Amino acid sequence: MDYWYLILVIPALLIAAVAQIRVKSVFARYSRVPVRCGMSGAEASRFIQRQNGINVPIRAVSGSMTDFYDPKSNSISLSDTVRDQTSVAAVGVAAHETGHALQYANDYFPVRLRMGMVPVTNFASSISPVLMVLGLMLSLPTLAYIGIALFSMAVLFQLVTLPVEFNASARAVRALEQSGSLSDEELRGVRRVLSAAAMTYVAAMLVSLMNLLRLIAIVAGNGNRRRR
């Protein structure tokens, strides 16, 4: 029985599940609240871009809450529930993704750091389980700890992701405030949608951290048993 999984990881997974349920609930709630100015998600993105002197193409992506900014193609993909919808949720999500575009345009350091970490994190995440298993099987704790050190890159990546996401939301809210297009009540709705979305990233970081602590406990415990 992996008791560390029960003690550390499962509670974190439950928190992550609650965060996912909450963001879907908040998004659904504010998807039913239209903005009085009649601005769609795509129009909100174009407006913020014009105000900040950038021109990033907007592409369609199917699904709901599948919106993202792609730094490789420098494009914003908006989903069916955001692109042409005139709700508080749609405008908030579109503004958030445009916030990511502004981060790259302004050379925001955390987003550049996160982008540079992607290949290293992918490599480390793929090889770390192999090293940890081999280290435990062959009684080579040093090899197992190297695997743990590589796995910690995933935790660091999640940690760097947090300021990137919070900053994109802050840029989105600030741009919408400056536009004067939304009422104070609508801006509160935007903040609630983006805050709920941000909590999913906090929960993901917590899951990674608890997995890291679990692996450290397993390797340390295995070493202690062998010394007895």
Short mmCIF file of C-alpha atoms in Angstrom, two decimals:
data_model
loop_
_atom_site.label_atom_id
_atom_site.label_comp_id
_atom_site.label_asym_id
_atom_site.label_seq_id
_atom_site.Cartn_x
_atom_site.Cartn_y
_atom_site.Cartn_z
CA MET A 1 0.00 0.00 0.00
CA ASP A 2 1.33 3.42 -1.01
CA TYR A 3 0.39 5.28 2.15
CA TRP A 4 2.18 8.43 1.04
CA TYR A 5 -0.12 8.60 -2.00
CA LEU A 6 -3.14 8.41 0.31
CA ILE A 7 -1.75 10.98 2.74
CA LEU A 8 -0.24 13.52 0.33
CA VAL A 9 -1.47 13.12 -3.23
CA ILE A 10 -5.15 12.20 -2.86
CA PRO A 11 -6.02 15.33 -0.79
CA ALA A 12 -4.25 17.46 -3.42
CA LEU A 13 -6.17 15.71 -6.20
CA LEU A 14 -9.43 16.39 -4.36
CA ILE A 15 -8.53 20.08 -4.11
CA ALA A 16 -7.73 20.10 -7.84
CA ALA A 17 -11.09 18.45 -8.59
CA VAL A 18 -12.92 21.07 -6.52
CA ALA A 19 -11.03 23.84 -8.37
CA GLN A 20 -12.07 22.36 -11.72
CA ILE A 21 -15.70 22.07 -10.64
CA ARG A 22 -15.66 25.65 -9.38
CA VAL A 23 -14.17 27.15 -12.54
CA LYS A 24 -16.76 25.34 -14.67
CA SER A 25 -19.55 26.51 -12.38
CA VAL A 26 -18.37 30.15 -12.35
CA PHE A 27 -17.79 30.14 -16.12
CA ALA A 28 -21.27 28.68 -16.73
CA ARG A 29 -22.83 31.26 -14.42
CA TYR A 30 -21.23 34.26 -16.10
CA SER A 31 -21.75 32.80 -19.57
CA ARG A 32 -25.41 33.56 -18.96
CA VAL A 33 -24.70 37.21 -18.09
CA PRO A 34 -24.42 39.39 -21.24
CA VAL A 35 -22.26 42.51 -21.24
CA ARG A 36 -24.35 45.61 -21.80
CA CYS A 37 -22.05 46.96 -24.52
CA GLY A 38 -22.67 43.83 -26.63
CA MET A 39 -18.95 43.16 -27.14
CA SER A 40 -17.99 39.58 -28.03
CA GLY A 41 -14.90 37.77 -26.83
CA ALA A 42 -13.14 38.24 -30.18
CA GLU A 43 -14.07 41.92 -30.25
CA ALA A 44 -12.72 42.39 -26.72
CA SER A 45 -9.42 40.83 -27.77
CA ARG A 46 -9.15 43.03 -30.88
CA PHE A 47 -9.97 46.14 -28.83
CA ILE A 48 -7.28 45.39 -26.23
CA GLN A 49 -4.79 44.66 -29.01
CA ARG A 50 -5.47 47.98 -30.71
CA GLN A 51 -5.14 49.82 -27.41
CA ASN A 52 -1.71 48.25 -26.88
CA GLY A 53 -0.38 48.48 -30.43
CA ILE A 54 -0.28 44.77 -31.29
CA ASN A 55 -2.00 42.74 -33.99
CA VAL A 56 -2.32 39.06 -33.13
CA PRO A 57 -4.58 36.85 -35.30
CA ILE A 58 -7.57 35.22 -33.62
CA ARG A 59 -8.31 31.64 -34.55
CA ALA A 60 -11.27 29.37 -33.85
CA VAL A 61 -10.93 26.29 -31.69
CA SER A 62 -13.77 23.89 -30.94
CA GLY A 63 -15.02 23.02 -27.49
CA SER A 64 -15.57 24.95 -24.29
CA MET A 65 -12.85 26.52 -22.16
CA THR A 66 -10.23 25.37 -24.66
CA ASP A 67 -8.91 28.88 -25.26
CA PHE A 68 -5.16 29.50 -25.42
CA TYR A 69 -2.44 31.77 -26.71
CA ASP A 70 0.18 30.06 -28.89
CA PRO A 71 3.54 31.86 -28.67
CA LYS A 72 5.00 29.81 -31.54
CA SER A 73 2.48 31.10 -34.09
CA ASN A 74 1.75 34.27 -32.10
CA SER A 75 -1.99 33.64 -32.31
CA ILE A 76 -4.94 33.54 -29.96
CA SER A 77 -7.35 30.61 -30.20
CA LEU A 78 -10.83 31.25 -28.84
CA SER A 79 -13.40 28.52 -28.27
CA ASP A 80 -17.03 28.33 -29.33
CA THR A 81 -18.15 29.53 -25.89
CA VAL A 82 -15.92 32.62 -26.02
CA ARG A 83 -15.16 33.78 -29.57
CA ASP A 84 -18.54 35.11 -30.71
CA GLN A 85 -20.31 35.19 -27.35
CA THR A 86 -21.14 38.48 -25.65
CA SER A 87 -21.10 37.26 -22.05
CA VAL A 88 -19.05 38.45 -19.08
CA ALA A 89 -17.24 35.08 -19.06
CA ALA A 90 -16.42 35.25 -22.77
CA VAL A 91 -15.03 38.77 -22.58
CA GLY A 92 -12.97 37.91 -19.48
CA VAL A 93 -11.42 34.76 -20.96
CA ALA A 94 -10.65 36.45 -24.28
CA ALA A 95 -9.04 39.36 -22.44
CA HIS A 96 -6.96 36.92 -20.38
CA GLU A 97 -5.59 35.19 -23.47
CA THR A 98 -4.85 38.59 -24.97
CA GLY A 99 -2.98 39.33 -21.73
CA HIS A 100 -0.63 36.48 -22.62
CA ALA A 101 -0.04 38.04 -26.03
CA LEU A 102 0.81 41.32 -24.30
CA GLN A 103 3.28 39.50 -22.03
CA TYR A 104 5.25 38.29 -25.04
CA ALA A 105 4.98 41.64 -26.79
CA ASN A 106 6.35 43.36 -23.67
CA ASP A 107 9.01 40.69 -23.08
CA TYR A 108 7.62 39.82 -19.64
CA PHE A 109 10.42 37.87 -17.96
CA PRO A 110 8.41 35.10 -16.22
CA VAL A 111 6.67 34.13 -19.48
CA ARG A 112 10.04 33.97 -21.30
CA LEU A 113 11.45 31.90 -18.45
CA ARG A 114 8.47 29.53 -18.60
CA MET A 115 8.82 29.15 -22.36
CA GLY A 116 12.52 28.35 -22.01
CA MET A 117 11.75 25.72 -19.38
CA VAL A 118 9.35 23.74 -21.59
CA PRO A 119 11.89 21.47 -23.38
CA VAL A 120 13.90 20.89 -20.19
CA THR A 121 10.75 20.09 -18.20
CA ASN A 122 9.46 17.70 -20.88
CA PHE A 123 12.78 15.84 -20.94
CA ALA A 124 13.06 15.73 -17.16
CA SER A 125 9.47 14.52 -16.74
CA SER A 126 9.99 11.69 -19.23
CA ILE A 127 13.25 10.37 -17.78
CA SER A 128 12.74 10.95 -14.05
CA PRO A 129 10.36 7.97 -13.47
CA VAL A 130 12.84 5.62 -15.16
CA LEU A 131 15.71 6.78 -12.97
CA MET A 132 13.64 6.54 -9.79
CA VAL A 133 12.44 3.00 -10.57
CA LEU A 134 15.93 1.82 -11.51
CA GLY A 135 17.35 3.44 -8.40
CA LEU A 136 14.88 1.62 -6.16
CA MET A 137 15.20 -1.72 -7.97
CA LEU A 138 19.00 -1.67 -8.04
CA SER A 139 19.39 -0.22 -4.56
CA LEU A 140 21.06 2.89 -5.94
CA PRO A 141 19.60 5.74 -3.90
CA THR A 142 21.78 8.33 -5.68
CA LEU A 143 20.17 7.38 -9.00
CA ALA A 144 16.72 7.62 -7.43
CA TYR A 145 17.50 11.06 -6.00
CA ILE A 146 18.69 12.23 -9.42
CA GLY A 147 15.30 11.15 -10.73
CA ILE A 148 13.62 13.13 -7.97
CA ALA A 149 15.74 16.19 -8.77
CA LEU A 150 14.63 15.97 -12.39
CA PHE A 151 11.00 15.53 -11.34
CA SER A 152 11.31 18.69 -9.27
CA MET A 153 11.59 20.56 -12.58
CA ALA A 154 7.86 19.91 -13.06
CA VAL A 155 7.14 21.54 -9.71
CA LEU A 156 9.34 24.51 -10.60
CA PHE A 157 7.56 24.81 -13.95
CA GLN A 158 4.18 24.91 -12.20
CA LEU A 159 5.53 27.51 -9.78
CA VAL A 160 6.73 29.76 -12.63
CA THR A 161 3.35 29.32 -14.32
CA LEU A 162 1.54 31.00 -11.42
CA PRO A 163 2.86 34.58 -11.89
CA VAL A 164 2.37 34.21 -15.65
CA GLU A 165 -1.31 33.36 -15.24
CA PHE A 166 -1.99 35.91 -12.49
CA ASN A 167 -0.26 38.63 -14.49
CA ALA A 168 -2.24 37.81 -17.65
CA SER A 169 -5.46 38.13 -15.65
CA ALA A 170 -4.30 41.42 -14.11
CA ARG A 171 -3.51 42.79 -17.57
CA ALA A 172 -6.94 41.65 -18.78
CA VAL A 173 -8.84 43.35 -15.96
CA ARG A 174 -6.77 46.53 -16.25
CA ALA A 175 -7.38 46.73 -20.01
CA LEU A 176 -11.12 46.22 -19.58
CA GLU A 177 -11.22 48.85 -16.83
CA GLN A 178 -9.41 51.35 -19.03
CA SER A 179 -11.73 50.65 -21.95
CA GLY A 180 -14.73 51.81 -19.96
CA SER A 181 -16.84 49.26 -21.83
CA LEU A 182 -17.86 47.21 -18.81
CA SER A 183 -19.76 48.25 -15.71
CA ASP A 184 -18.33 47.73 -12.22
CA GLU A 185 -20.65 44.74 -11.75
CA GLU A 186 -19.47 43.18 -15.03
CA LEU A 187 -15.83 43.73 -14.04
CA ARG A 188 -16.50 41.94 -10.76
CA GLY A 189 -17.83 39.03 -12.77
CA VAL A 190 -14.69 39.01 -14.94
CA ARG A 191 -12.53 38.95 -11.81
CA ARG A 192 -14.48 36.01 -10.41
CA VAL A 193 -14.13 34.01 -13.62
CA LEU A 194 -10.40 34.67 -13.87
CA SER A 195 -9.80 34.05 -10.16
CA ALA A 196 -11.55 30.69 -10.38
CA ALA A 197 -9.43 29.79 -13.41
CA ALA A 198 -6.25 30.84 -11.61
CA MET A 199 -7.04 28.49 -8.72
CA THR A 200 -6.79 25.52 -11.09
CA TYR A 201 -3.14 26.42 -11.66
CA VAL A 202 -2.54 26.71 -7.91
CA ALA A 203 -4.14 23.28 -7.46
CA ALA A 204 -1.98 21.79 -10.24
CA MET A 205 1.13 23.13 -8.54
CA LEU A 206 -0.02 21.60 -5.24
CA VAL A 207 -0.50 18.19 -6.88
CA SER A 208 3.00 18.32 -8.36
CA LEU A 209 4.46 19.38 -5.01
CA MET A 210 2.71 16.57 -3.11
CA ASN A 211 3.91 14.05 -5.68
CA LEU A 212 7.45 15.33 -5.20
CA LEU A 213 7.20 14.98 -1.40
CA ARG A 214 5.75 11.48 -1.84
CA LEU A 215 8.68 10.39 -4.01
CA ILE A 216 11.20 11.82 -1.55
CA ALA A 217 9.46 9.95 1.29
CA ILE A 218 9.46 6.67 -0.65
CA VAL A 219 13.16 6.84 -1.56
CA ALA A 220 14.16 7.98 1.94
CA GLY A 221 12.04 5.25 3.53
CA ASN A 222 13.50 2.62 1.21
CA GLY A 223 17.02 3.71 2.19
CA ASN A 224 16.21 3.56 5.90
CA ARG A 225 14.84 0.02 5.60
CA ARG A 226 18.03 -1.17 3.88
CA ARG A 227 20.22 0.28 6.63
CA ARG A 228 18.38 -1.62 9.35
#
